[in-house]
Structure formats: C-alpha cells, structure tokens
Short mmCIF file of N, CA and C in Angstrom, two decimals:
data_model
loop_
_atom_site.label_atom_id
_atom_site.label_comp_id
_atom_site.label_asym_id
_atom_site.label_seq_id
_atom_site.Cartn_x
_atom_site.Cartn_y
_atom_site.Cartn_z
N SER A 39 -134.94 -226.32 24.98
CA SER A 39 -135.36 -227.52 24.91
C SER A 39 -135.22 -228.05 23.43
N ARG A 40 -135.90 -227.46 22.63
CA ARG A 40 -135.75 -227.95 21.04
C ARG A 40 -134.36 -227.68 20.60
N ARG A 41 -133.70 -226.55 20.79
CA ARG A 41 -132.37 -226.52 20.60
C ARG A 41 -131.62 -227.48 21.12
N LEU A 42 -131.63 -227.82 22.45
CA LEU A 42 -130.80 -228.76 23.04
C LEU A 42 -130.87 -230.11 22.29
N CYS A 43 -132.31 -230.58 21.87
CA CYS A 43 -132.59 -231.91 21.33
C CYS A 43 -132.12 -231.93 19.71
N LYS A 44 -132.12 -230.77 19.09
CA LYS A 44 -131.37 -230.45 17.78
C LYS A 44 -129.92 -230.48 17.76
N ALA A 45 -129.20 -229.89 18.89
CA ALA A 45 -127.93 -230.08 18.78
C ALA A 45 -127.45 -231.48 19.17
N ARG A 46 -128.05 -232.12 20.20
CA ARG A 46 -127.75 -233.60 20.52
C ARG A 46 -127.88 -234.57 19.14
N SER A 47 -129.11 -234.12 18.39
CA SER A 47 -129.42 -234.98 17.09
C SER A 47 -128.22 -234.63 16.02
N THR A 48 -127.82 -233.22 15.98
CA THR A 48 -126.80 -232.83 15.03
C THR A 48 -125.36 -233.59 15.41
N TRP A 49 -125.05 -233.58 16.93
CA TRP A 49 -123.98 -234.12 17.39
C TRP A 49 -123.86 -235.47 17.11
N ILE A 50 -124.91 -236.37 17.31
CA ILE A 50 -124.82 -237.72 17.05
C ILE A 50 -124.88 -238.04 15.71
N SER A 51 -125.57 -237.26 14.74
CA SER A 51 -125.48 -237.46 13.34
C SER A 51 -123.95 -237.18 12.66
N ASN A 52 -123.36 -236.19 13.19
CA ASN A 52 -121.94 -235.93 12.85
C ASN A 52 -120.97 -237.02 13.04
N LEU A 53 -121.33 -237.72 14.56
CA LEU A 53 -120.29 -238.52 14.92
C LEU A 53 -120.61 -239.84 14.09
N VAL A 54 -121.79 -240.31 13.90
CA VAL A 54 -122.03 -241.52 12.83
C VAL A 54 -121.14 -241.32 11.72
N HIS A 55 -121.63 -240.19 11.04
CA HIS A 55 -121.10 -239.76 9.71
C HIS A 55 -119.32 -239.91 9.79
N GLN A 56 -118.87 -239.22 10.77
CA GLN A 56 -117.39 -239.29 11.01
C GLN A 56 -116.83 -240.88 10.97
N CYS A 57 -117.73 -241.51 11.80
CA CYS A 57 -117.45 -242.95 12.04
C CYS A 57 -117.30 -243.73 10.64
N TRP A 58 -118.13 -243.37 9.84
CA TRP A 58 -118.06 -244.35 8.65
C TRP A 58 -117.38 -243.56 7.50
N THR A 59 -116.81 -242.44 7.68
CA THR A 59 -116.00 -241.91 6.55
C THR A 59 -114.35 -242.38 6.78
N SER A 60 -113.67 -241.99 5.95
CA SER A 60 -112.24 -242.62 5.86
C SER A 60 -111.41 -241.83 7.12
N HIS A 61 -112.00 -241.02 7.80
CA HIS A 61 -111.34 -240.48 8.92
C HIS A 61 -111.15 -241.39 10.05
N TRP A 62 -112.13 -242.33 10.09
CA TRP A 62 -112.10 -243.41 11.38
C TRP A 62 -111.55 -244.58 10.73
N SER A 63 -110.83 -245.34 11.42
CA SER A 63 -110.38 -246.66 11.08
C SER A 63 -111.41 -247.88 11.39
N VAL A 64 -111.20 -248.90 10.66
CA VAL A 64 -112.32 -249.86 11.12
C VAL A 64 -112.26 -250.52 12.57
N SER A 65 -111.23 -250.23 13.07
CA SER A 65 -111.26 -250.72 14.64
C SER A 65 -112.05 -249.48 15.61
N HIS A 66 -112.12 -248.36 15.16
CA HIS A 66 -112.84 -247.16 15.58
C HIS A 66 -114.30 -247.43 15.42
N GLN A 67 -114.68 -247.91 14.01
CA GLN A 67 -115.98 -248.12 13.78
C GLN A 67 -116.49 -249.53 14.60
N ARG A 68 -115.84 -250.49 14.81
CA ARG A 68 -116.30 -251.54 15.36
C ARG A 68 -116.31 -251.30 16.97
N TYR A 69 -115.33 -250.48 17.50
CA TYR A 69 -115.63 -249.99 18.87
C TYR A 69 -116.71 -249.37 19.12
N LEU A 70 -117.16 -248.32 18.24
CA LEU A 70 -118.55 -247.55 18.51
C LEU A 70 -119.49 -248.36 18.45
N ILE A 71 -119.58 -249.70 17.71
CA ILE A 71 -120.77 -250.37 17.41
C ILE A 71 -120.82 -251.66 18.63
N GLY A 72 -119.60 -251.68 19.19
CA GLY A 72 -119.55 -252.73 20.32
C GLY A 72 -118.97 -253.88 19.74
N VAL A 73 -118.40 -254.08 18.60
CA VAL A 73 -117.91 -255.38 18.04
C VAL A 73 -116.66 -255.54 18.93
N ASN A 74 -115.88 -254.87 19.38
CA ASN A 74 -114.61 -255.20 19.95
C ASN A 74 -114.75 -255.23 21.56
N ARG A 75 -116.04 -254.79 21.94
CA ARG A 75 -116.10 -254.97 23.57
C ARG A 75 -116.54 -256.16 23.95
N LEU A 76 -115.72 -256.95 24.42
CA LEU A 76 -116.13 -258.26 25.00
C LEU A 76 -116.81 -257.94 26.38
N SER A 77 -117.80 -259.09 26.37
CA SER A 77 -118.43 -259.03 27.97
C SER A 77 -118.84 -260.27 28.14
N ALA A 78 -118.95 -260.79 29.57
CA ALA A 78 -119.32 -261.94 29.94
C ALA A 78 -120.70 -262.31 29.67
N ASN A 79 -121.13 -263.17 29.05
CA ASN A 79 -122.58 -263.62 28.60
C ASN A 79 -122.78 -264.96 29.25
N GLN A 80 -123.97 -264.97 30.03
CA GLN A 80 -124.31 -266.41 30.58
C GLN A 80 -125.38 -266.92 29.91
N ILE A 81 -125.20 -268.27 29.80
CA ILE A 81 -126.39 -269.32 29.65
C ILE A 81 -126.33 -270.38 30.66
N ASN A 82 -127.61 -270.56 30.93
CA ASN A 82 -127.60 -271.35 32.15
C ASN A 82 -128.85 -272.51 31.72
N ILE A 83 -128.57 -273.66 31.96
CA ILE A 83 -129.73 -274.93 31.66
C ILE A 83 -129.87 -275.70 32.83
N ARG A 84 -131.03 -276.03 33.34
CA ARG A 84 -131.17 -276.99 34.53
C ARG A 84 -132.06 -278.06 34.22
N ILE A 85 -131.78 -279.37 34.46
CA ILE A 85 -132.72 -280.43 34.12
C ILE A 85 -132.57 -281.43 35.37
N LYS A 86 -133.66 -282.02 35.39
CA LYS A 86 -133.91 -283.19 36.35
C LYS A 86 -133.53 -284.44 35.61
N ILE A 87 -132.58 -285.52 36.16
CA ILE A 87 -132.56 -286.75 35.39
C ILE A 87 -132.81 -287.98 36.63
N LYS A 88 -133.71 -288.52 36.13
CA LYS A 88 -133.95 -289.75 37.00
C LYS A 88 -133.07 -290.92 36.86
N ALA A 89 -132.00 -290.84 37.47
CA ALA A 89 -130.86 -291.65 37.50
C ALA A 89 -129.87 -291.33 38.82
N PRO A 90 -129.14 -292.25 39.28
CA PRO A 90 -128.22 -292.01 40.40
C PRO A 90 -127.04 -290.89 40.09
N ILE A 91 -126.68 -290.14 40.82
CA ILE A 91 -125.49 -289.20 40.43
C ILE A 91 -124.31 -289.91 39.85
N ASP A 92 -124.01 -291.04 40.65
CA ASP A 92 -122.74 -291.50 39.91
C ASP A 92 -122.95 -292.05 38.48
N ASN A 93 -124.09 -292.53 38.18
CA ASN A 93 -124.32 -292.71 36.70
C ASN A 93 -124.34 -291.75 35.95
N VAL A 94 -124.88 -290.58 36.30
CA VAL A 94 -125.07 -289.21 35.66
C VAL A 94 -123.40 -288.83 35.24
N TRP A 95 -122.51 -288.89 36.28
CA TRP A 95 -121.43 -288.41 36.09
C TRP A 95 -120.45 -289.29 35.30
N ALA A 96 -120.67 -290.76 35.50
CA ALA A 96 -119.97 -291.52 34.68
C ALA A 96 -120.17 -291.17 33.16
N ALA A 97 -121.50 -290.86 32.61
CA ALA A 97 -121.96 -290.54 31.39
C ALA A 97 -121.40 -289.29 30.99
N ILE A 98 -121.41 -288.39 31.84
CA ILE A 98 -121.19 -286.88 31.42
C ILE A 98 -119.55 -286.78 31.28
N ALA A 99 -118.84 -287.70 32.13
CA ALA A 99 -117.43 -287.52 32.06
C ALA A 99 -116.57 -288.27 30.98
N ASP A 100 -117.47 -289.25 30.34
CA ASP A 100 -117.10 -290.13 29.29
C ASP A 100 -117.05 -289.19 28.01
N TRP A 101 -115.87 -288.38 27.61
CA TRP A 101 -115.89 -287.41 26.82
C TRP A 101 -116.23 -287.62 25.25
N GLU A 102 -115.74 -288.57 24.96
CA GLU A 102 -115.98 -289.37 23.38
C GLU A 102 -117.12 -289.69 23.25
N SER A 103 -118.05 -290.21 24.46
CA SER A 103 -119.62 -290.57 24.05
C SER A 103 -120.42 -289.33 24.07
N GLN A 104 -119.99 -288.16 24.41
CA GLN A 104 -120.83 -286.92 24.37
C GLN A 104 -121.27 -286.59 22.99
N GLY A 105 -120.71 -287.01 22.13
CA GLY A 105 -121.15 -286.90 20.66
C GLY A 105 -122.28 -287.74 20.14
N ASP A 106 -122.38 -288.93 21.09
CA ASP A 106 -123.81 -289.50 20.86
C ASP A 106 -124.96 -288.87 21.13
N TRP A 107 -125.00 -287.75 22.16
CA TRP A 107 -126.33 -287.00 22.52
C TRP A 107 -126.22 -285.61 22.28
N MET A 108 -125.05 -285.29 21.79
CA MET A 108 -124.93 -283.63 21.58
C MET A 108 -124.98 -283.50 20.20
N LEU A 109 -126.02 -282.59 19.68
CA LEU A 109 -126.50 -282.32 18.36
C LEU A 109 -125.25 -281.69 17.25
N GLN A 110 -125.14 -282.71 16.27
CA GLN A 110 -124.12 -282.24 15.39
C GLN A 110 -122.71 -281.95 16.14
N THR A 111 -122.32 -282.98 16.95
CA THR A 111 -120.93 -282.56 17.67
C THR A 111 -120.33 -283.80 17.75
N ARG A 112 -118.99 -283.79 17.47
CA ARG A 112 -117.88 -284.79 17.85
C ARG A 112 -117.13 -284.31 18.90
N VAL A 113 -116.66 -285.16 19.90
CA VAL A 113 -115.88 -284.81 20.94
C VAL A 113 -114.85 -285.74 21.06
N TRP A 114 -113.82 -285.32 21.21
CA TRP A 114 -112.50 -286.25 21.66
C TRP A 114 -111.57 -285.31 22.75
N VAL A 115 -110.80 -286.19 23.24
CA VAL A 115 -109.84 -285.99 24.11
C VAL A 115 -108.47 -285.56 23.47
N THR A 116 -107.73 -284.56 23.71
CA THR A 116 -106.58 -284.08 23.14
C THR A 116 -105.14 -284.23 23.77
N SER A 117 -105.41 -284.80 25.05
CA SER A 117 -104.22 -284.69 25.91
C SER A 117 -104.02 -286.17 26.60
N ASP A 118 -102.95 -286.53 27.15
CA ASP A 118 -102.66 -287.67 27.69
C ASP A 118 -103.63 -287.92 28.85
N ILE A 119 -103.77 -286.92 29.59
CA ILE A 119 -104.82 -287.08 30.84
C ILE A 119 -106.26 -287.25 30.15
N ARG A 120 -106.90 -288.29 30.57
CA ARG A 120 -108.27 -288.57 30.10
C ARG A 120 -109.34 -288.00 30.92
N SER A 121 -108.87 -287.63 32.32
CA SER A 121 -110.02 -287.25 33.12
C SER A 121 -109.17 -286.43 34.33
N GLY A 122 -109.89 -285.39 34.89
CA GLY A 122 -109.33 -284.54 36.09
C GLY A 122 -108.84 -283.30 35.48
N VAL A 123 -108.32 -282.34 36.52
CA VAL A 123 -107.70 -281.11 36.00
C VAL A 123 -106.48 -281.37 35.06
N GLY A 124 -106.41 -280.65 34.06
CA GLY A 124 -105.48 -280.62 32.94
C GLY A 124 -105.96 -281.53 31.82
N THR A 125 -107.06 -282.06 31.68
CA THR A 125 -107.44 -282.84 30.71
C THR A 125 -107.88 -281.71 29.48
N SER A 126 -107.47 -282.04 28.24
CA SER A 126 -107.80 -281.13 27.27
C SER A 126 -108.71 -281.78 26.27
N ILE A 127 -109.88 -281.04 25.92
CA ILE A 127 -111.02 -281.79 25.04
C ILE A 127 -111.38 -280.61 23.83
N SER A 128 -111.68 -281.51 22.79
CA SER A 128 -111.92 -280.56 21.60
C SER A 128 -113.25 -281.10 21.09
N ALA A 129 -114.15 -280.13 20.81
CA ALA A 129 -115.55 -280.57 20.33
C ALA A 129 -115.71 -279.93 18.74
N LEU A 130 -116.15 -280.55 18.02
CA LEU A 130 -116.35 -279.79 16.63
C LEU A 130 -117.66 -279.90 16.24
N THR A 131 -118.53 -278.78 16.19
CA THR A 131 -119.80 -278.67 15.93
C THR A 131 -120.20 -278.02 14.68
N GLY A 132 -120.97 -278.76 13.84
CA GLY A 132 -121.49 -278.39 12.33
C GLY A 132 -122.39 -279.20 11.77
N PRO A 133 -122.99 -278.78 10.78
CA PRO A 133 -124.18 -279.34 10.27
C PRO A 133 -123.99 -280.83 9.64
N LEU A 134 -122.68 -281.12 9.13
CA LEU A 134 -122.38 -282.42 8.61
C LEU A 134 -121.22 -282.94 9.31
N VAL A 135 -120.90 -282.81 10.55
CA VAL A 135 -119.84 -283.33 11.43
C VAL A 135 -119.94 -284.79 11.60
N LYS A 136 -120.94 -285.17 11.86
CA LYS A 136 -121.39 -286.53 12.12
C LYS A 136 -121.32 -287.38 10.84
N SER A 137 -121.44 -286.75 9.73
CA SER A 137 -121.22 -287.49 8.22
C SER A 137 -119.75 -287.43 8.02
N GLY A 138 -119.00 -287.27 8.91
CA GLY A 138 -117.58 -287.20 8.46
C GLY A 138 -116.86 -285.94 7.94
N PHE A 139 -117.62 -284.90 7.65
CA PHE A 139 -117.11 -283.56 7.42
C PHE A 139 -116.43 -282.88 8.56
N LYS A 140 -115.35 -282.33 8.34
CA LYS A 140 -114.54 -281.75 9.21
C LYS A 140 -114.55 -280.15 9.10
N PHE A 141 -115.87 -279.81 8.83
CA PHE A 141 -116.06 -278.26 8.77
C PHE A 141 -117.12 -277.71 9.91
N GLY A 142 -116.63 -276.88 10.79
CA GLY A 142 -117.68 -276.74 11.94
C GLY A 142 -116.84 -275.65 12.67
N LEU A 143 -117.64 -275.53 13.67
CA LEU A 143 -116.96 -274.63 14.98
C LEU A 143 -116.36 -275.44 15.96
N LEU A 144 -114.76 -275.45 16.12
CA LEU A 144 -113.97 -275.87 17.04
C LEU A 144 -113.92 -275.21 18.21
N ASP A 145 -114.33 -275.92 19.31
CA ASP A 145 -114.31 -275.47 20.96
C ASP A 145 -113.33 -276.34 21.36
N LYS A 146 -112.08 -275.81 21.86
CA LYS A 146 -111.01 -276.24 22.70
C LYS A 146 -111.07 -276.10 24.25
N MET A 147 -111.01 -276.99 24.96
CA MET A 147 -111.38 -276.77 26.42
C MET A 147 -110.14 -277.58 27.13
N VAL A 148 -110.03 -277.03 28.39
CA VAL A 148 -109.14 -277.51 29.32
C VAL A 148 -109.92 -277.68 30.83
N VAL A 149 -109.76 -278.63 31.27
CA VAL A 149 -110.47 -279.03 32.58
C VAL A 149 -109.75 -278.19 33.66
N THR A 150 -110.34 -277.20 34.49
CA THR A 150 -109.91 -276.46 35.58
C THR A 150 -110.10 -276.94 36.87
N ASN A 151 -111.30 -277.58 36.93
CA ASN A 151 -111.90 -278.08 38.28
C ASN A 151 -112.51 -279.42 38.20
N TRP A 152 -112.15 -280.09 39.01
CA TRP A 152 -112.77 -281.66 38.89
C TRP A 152 -112.98 -282.37 40.22
N LEU A 153 -114.16 -282.30 40.46
CA LEU A 153 -114.92 -282.93 41.85
C LEU A 153 -115.71 -283.87 41.73
N PRO A 154 -115.36 -285.02 41.36
CA PRO A 154 -116.43 -286.16 40.97
C PRO A 154 -117.28 -286.58 42.32
N PRO A 155 -118.46 -287.01 42.35
CA PRO A 155 -119.46 -287.04 41.00
C PRO A 155 -120.26 -285.51 41.18
N ARG A 156 -119.53 -284.57 41.43
CA ARG A 156 -120.36 -283.14 41.57
C ARG A 156 -119.97 -282.15 40.62
N LEU A 157 -118.67 -281.92 40.26
CA LEU A 157 -118.46 -280.53 39.76
C LEU A 157 -117.42 -280.70 38.69
N CYS A 158 -117.74 -280.26 37.43
CA CYS A 158 -116.47 -280.09 36.44
C CYS A 158 -116.73 -278.80 35.70
N GLU A 159 -115.45 -278.02 35.85
CA GLU A 159 -115.18 -276.62 35.38
C GLU A 159 -114.36 -276.71 34.10
N VAL A 160 -114.44 -276.00 32.88
CA VAL A 160 -113.40 -275.78 32.02
C VAL A 160 -113.43 -274.44 31.54
N ASP A 161 -112.21 -274.27 30.96
CA ASP A 161 -111.91 -272.87 30.43
C ASP A 161 -112.02 -273.11 28.93
N HIS A 162 -112.55 -272.46 28.12
CA HIS A 162 -112.58 -272.40 26.64
C HIS A 162 -111.36 -271.74 26.11
N VAL A 163 -110.43 -272.18 25.52
CA VAL A 163 -109.23 -271.92 25.06
C VAL A 163 -109.37 -271.52 23.63
N GLY A 164 -110.01 -271.69 22.92
CA GLY A 164 -109.76 -271.78 21.44
C GLY A 164 -109.69 -270.48 20.75
N LYS A 165 -109.55 -270.32 19.54
CA LYS A 165 -109.34 -269.05 18.73
C LYS A 165 -110.82 -268.25 18.77
N ILE A 166 -111.79 -268.97 18.75
CA ILE A 166 -113.19 -268.33 18.46
C ILE A 166 -113.94 -268.32 19.88
N ILE A 167 -114.26 -269.43 20.29
CA ILE A 167 -115.00 -269.45 21.59
C ILE A 167 -114.05 -269.31 22.96
N LYS A 168 -114.22 -268.29 23.64
CA LYS A 168 -113.46 -267.89 24.94
C LYS A 168 -114.49 -267.98 26.05
N GLY A 169 -114.08 -268.26 27.28
CA GLY A 169 -114.86 -268.17 28.56
C GLY A 169 -114.73 -269.25 29.43
N THR A 170 -115.84 -269.65 30.20
CA THR A 170 -115.91 -270.80 30.85
C THR A 170 -117.08 -271.63 30.88
N GLY A 171 -117.16 -272.84 31.29
CA GLY A 171 -118.32 -273.76 31.23
C GLY A 171 -118.13 -274.62 32.37
N LYS A 172 -119.44 -275.14 32.97
CA LYS A 172 -119.47 -275.64 34.21
C LYS A 172 -120.56 -276.74 33.97
N PHE A 173 -120.54 -277.78 34.49
CA PHE A 173 -121.50 -278.83 34.87
C PHE A 173 -121.59 -279.01 36.26
N GLU A 174 -122.55 -279.09 36.95
CA GLU A 174 -122.69 -279.68 38.39
C GLU A 174 -123.76 -280.27 38.70
N LEU A 175 -123.68 -281.38 39.51
CA LEU A 175 -124.55 -282.27 39.50
C LEU A 175 -124.88 -282.30 41.16
N THR A 176 -126.39 -282.43 41.43
CA THR A 176 -126.94 -282.43 42.85
C THR A 176 -127.53 -283.69 42.93
N ASP A 177 -127.36 -284.49 43.79
CA ASP A 177 -128.16 -285.79 44.07
C ASP A 177 -129.57 -285.02 45.17
N VAL A 178 -130.56 -285.39 44.49
CA VAL A 178 -132.14 -285.05 45.09
C VAL A 178 -132.87 -286.29 45.36
N SER A 179 -132.14 -287.46 45.29
CA SER A 179 -133.00 -288.72 45.54
C SER A 179 -133.55 -288.38 46.85
N GLY A 180 -134.84 -289.04 46.83
CA GLY A 180 -135.54 -289.01 48.19
C GLY A 180 -136.05 -290.73 48.12
N GLU A 181 -136.90 -291.09 49.18
CA GLU A 181 -137.25 -292.36 49.50
C GLU A 181 -138.34 -292.84 48.15
N GLN A 182 -138.88 -291.73 47.43
CA GLN A 182 -139.80 -292.07 46.21
C GLN A 182 -139.18 -292.21 44.94
N GLU A 183 -137.99 -291.45 44.83
CA GLU A 183 -137.32 -291.59 43.68
C GLU A 183 -135.80 -291.33 43.50
N VAL A 184 -135.00 -291.80 42.77
CA VAL A 184 -133.64 -291.53 42.52
C VAL A 184 -133.41 -290.61 41.42
N ALA A 185 -132.92 -289.33 41.74
CA ALA A 185 -132.77 -288.42 40.83
C ALA A 185 -131.62 -287.51 40.88
N THR A 186 -131.11 -286.86 39.93
CA THR A 186 -130.05 -285.98 39.98
C THR A 186 -130.41 -284.54 39.25
N ILE A 187 -130.05 -283.39 39.78
CA ILE A 187 -130.18 -282.24 39.19
C ILE A 187 -128.77 -281.84 38.26
N PHE A 188 -128.98 -281.63 37.16
CA PHE A 188 -127.77 -281.29 36.21
C PHE A 188 -128.02 -279.85 35.91
N ASP A 189 -126.93 -279.07 36.48
CA ASP A 189 -126.93 -277.71 35.89
C ASP A 189 -125.70 -277.51 35.12
N TRP A 190 -126.01 -276.92 33.77
CA TRP A 190 -125.15 -276.53 32.85
C TRP A 190 -125.11 -275.27 32.59
N SER A 191 -123.78 -274.58 32.63
CA SER A 191 -123.76 -273.11 32.51
C SER A 191 -122.55 -272.91 31.56
N GLU A 192 -122.68 -271.66 30.88
CA GLU A 192 -121.25 -271.44 30.07
C GLU A 192 -121.43 -269.84 30.30
N THR A 193 -120.29 -269.27 30.53
CA THR A 193 -119.98 -267.75 30.29
C THR A 193 -119.10 -267.49 29.16
N ILE A 194 -119.87 -267.04 28.26
CA ILE A 194 -119.20 -267.01 26.91
C ILE A 194 -118.68 -265.41 26.57
N LYS A 195 -117.46 -265.05 26.44
CA LYS A 195 -116.78 -263.83 26.17
C LYS A 195 -117.00 -263.48 24.75
N ALA A 196 -117.76 -262.63 24.60
CA ALA A 196 -118.12 -262.17 23.21
C ALA A 196 -118.76 -260.84 23.26
N PRO A 197 -118.49 -259.86 22.20
CA PRO A 197 -119.51 -258.71 21.92
C PRO A 197 -120.97 -258.88 22.21
N LYS A 198 -121.53 -258.08 22.79
CA LYS A 198 -122.95 -258.40 23.22
C LYS A 198 -123.81 -258.66 21.93
N VAL A 199 -123.43 -258.01 20.99
CA VAL A 199 -124.27 -258.07 19.71
C VAL A 199 -124.19 -259.31 19.18
N VAL A 200 -122.77 -259.85 19.03
CA VAL A 200 -122.58 -261.39 18.52
C VAL A 200 -123.38 -262.59 19.54
N PHE A 201 -123.29 -262.11 20.86
CA PHE A 201 -123.92 -262.90 21.74
C PHE A 201 -125.38 -263.05 21.61
N LEU A 202 -126.21 -262.00 21.34
CA LEU A 202 -127.46 -262.11 21.16
C LEU A 202 -127.72 -262.67 19.88
N LEU A 203 -126.99 -262.76 18.78
CA LEU A 203 -127.18 -263.60 17.52
C LEU A 203 -127.06 -264.95 17.79
N ILE A 204 -126.13 -265.48 18.84
CA ILE A 204 -125.85 -266.83 19.06
C ILE A 204 -126.56 -267.55 20.15
N TYR A 205 -127.47 -266.44 21.02
CA TYR A 205 -127.84 -267.09 22.28
C TYR A 205 -128.83 -268.06 21.80
N LEU A 206 -129.82 -267.66 21.15
CA LEU A 206 -131.06 -268.75 20.81
C LEU A 206 -130.69 -270.00 20.31
N PRO A 207 -129.84 -270.02 19.26
CA PRO A 207 -129.62 -271.46 18.51
C PRO A 207 -128.53 -272.27 19.49
N THR A 208 -127.67 -271.61 20.40
CA THR A 208 -126.82 -272.19 21.43
C THR A 208 -127.81 -272.70 22.32
N TYR A 209 -128.80 -272.20 23.07
CA TYR A 209 -129.48 -272.40 24.13
C TYR A 209 -130.27 -273.60 23.73
N LEU A 210 -131.06 -273.46 22.27
CA LEU A 210 -131.75 -274.67 21.84
C LEU A 210 -131.06 -275.75 21.81
N GLY A 211 -129.78 -275.64 21.14
CA GLY A 211 -129.02 -276.78 20.74
C GLY A 211 -128.60 -277.52 21.98
N VAL A 212 -128.21 -276.83 23.21
CA VAL A 212 -127.71 -277.47 24.27
C VAL A 212 -128.76 -277.97 25.04
N ARG A 213 -129.94 -277.51 25.26
CA ARG A 213 -131.08 -277.77 25.78
C ARG A 213 -131.81 -279.23 25.12
N ILE A 214 -131.89 -279.31 23.84
CA ILE A 214 -132.00 -280.56 23.08
C ILE A 214 -131.16 -281.57 23.33
N SER A 215 -129.70 -281.07 23.37
CA SER A 215 -128.77 -282.29 23.58
C SER A 215 -128.77 -282.75 25.10
N LEU A 216 -129.19 -281.88 25.88
CA LEU A 216 -128.97 -282.31 27.35
C LEU A 216 -130.53 -283.21 27.82
N LEU A 217 -131.60 -282.82 26.87
CA LEU A 217 -132.59 -283.94 27.04
C LEU A 217 -132.46 -285.27 26.25
N ARG A 218 -131.56 -285.12 25.15
CA ARG A 218 -131.25 -286.49 24.69
C ARG A 218 -130.46 -287.30 25.67
N PHE A 219 -129.33 -286.59 26.28
CA PHE A 219 -128.48 -286.94 27.30
C PHE A 219 -129.36 -287.77 28.51
N ARG A 220 -130.62 -287.15 28.96
CA ARG A 220 -131.34 -287.47 30.03
C ARG A 220 -131.82 -288.85 29.50
N ARG A 221 -132.43 -288.75 28.24
CA ARG A 221 -133.27 -289.78 27.73
C ARG A 221 -132.13 -291.30 27.57
N SER A 222 -131.07 -290.96 27.39
CA SER A 222 -130.07 -292.08 27.19
C SER A 222 -129.66 -292.63 28.69
N LEU A 223 -130.01 -291.86 29.74
CA LEU A 223 -129.39 -292.44 31.04
C LEU A 223 -130.81 -293.09 31.46
N THR A 224 -132.22 -292.50 31.13
CA THR A 224 -133.22 -293.24 31.65
C THR A 224 -133.78 -294.35 30.87
N ASN A 225 -133.23 -294.61 29.75
CA ASN A 225 -133.94 -295.55 29.02
C ASN A 225 -132.83 -296.90 29.05
N ARG A 226 -132.00 -296.72 29.96
CA ARG A 226 -131.19 -297.96 30.17
C ARG A 226 -131.68 -299.09 31.08
#
C-alpha cells in the first residue's frame, strides 16, 4: 500500500516535472491544467418584476437602452435588422465605457430565437465570449398584482478555471443590472 502510494506520487511528480520542462510544448502544459478544455458553464438569474409582460418585453428588447441599466456597458445594434432573428448586437463592458472610453470586453451576439413577448435567445459570436444567452419572460399576474418573472441565463464556453475566476463578478454585475432594470420599470 505504501509502495503503491509512493509510486503514484513519484509518477505524478515526474509528469508535472515533464510538463514544465522543455520537452512539453505550451499547448501540452495548458491542456494538462485545463486551459484549453472548453466546457459549457451556466449562470442563471431569476427576478420578479411588478410590471406587465408587454412592458418588460418592450424595455428589454430595446437594445440601445440596455446601457441605461447595465453596469458599465454600452449596447448597440450592428445589423440592418433591429429586432427578431438575425439581429446582431454588440455590447462593450468596461470600467470607463460610459465615460466615452472604448476599452473593455466586447461581446458580439446574434439573435437566434425571437418569440415576443416571451423568449429571446442569442449566440455569443465574439472572439473572446462564446456560448449562448437567453431571457425568458413569464406572466404571473393575478387578481392582486400584475407581475412578470424574468429568467436570464448564459451558457459560457470557457475553461473551467477561467469560468470560476469570472463567475462571481459576472453574476453580481448581471444581478445588480437586472435589479436596476426592474427599478426602471416599476418607477414609471
């Protein structure tokens, strides 16, 4: 049992040593630590908005106004199509983007599914951000209140290590942005 543990330990130690010596290329080193292995990583956020579903849809589908409530983000349409399948959108996010600086993370998207006032799906097609995104609205109005459930989700294709580094700031940024969106609809 001890010999087996020592043999495994020696084997792992040798493998790590080989990985970081000149015998292995950088791509082999990255593969070993998982940098080149892309996986589908999910982020989901749900909020309830006390507004009619048609009002929520109109506000969320107004691409350029998303920068009003999204943290440190400017959004614009890059296609002739302004809504529906085939619409291309870009979003630039960075600490000084709203001050006019053009430095940040560029997210390019194309709408792939469009079912007003319920569902919009996009593919992230940029050089850095890959994956899919979706917002889905559900009318939960009753006799006592008018309300809509907003489900936002992203499937980000990235190495697990990278995703773990960006998960918390991404989740918090989107959550805060969606709460600002909700406030913008309920304060009208």
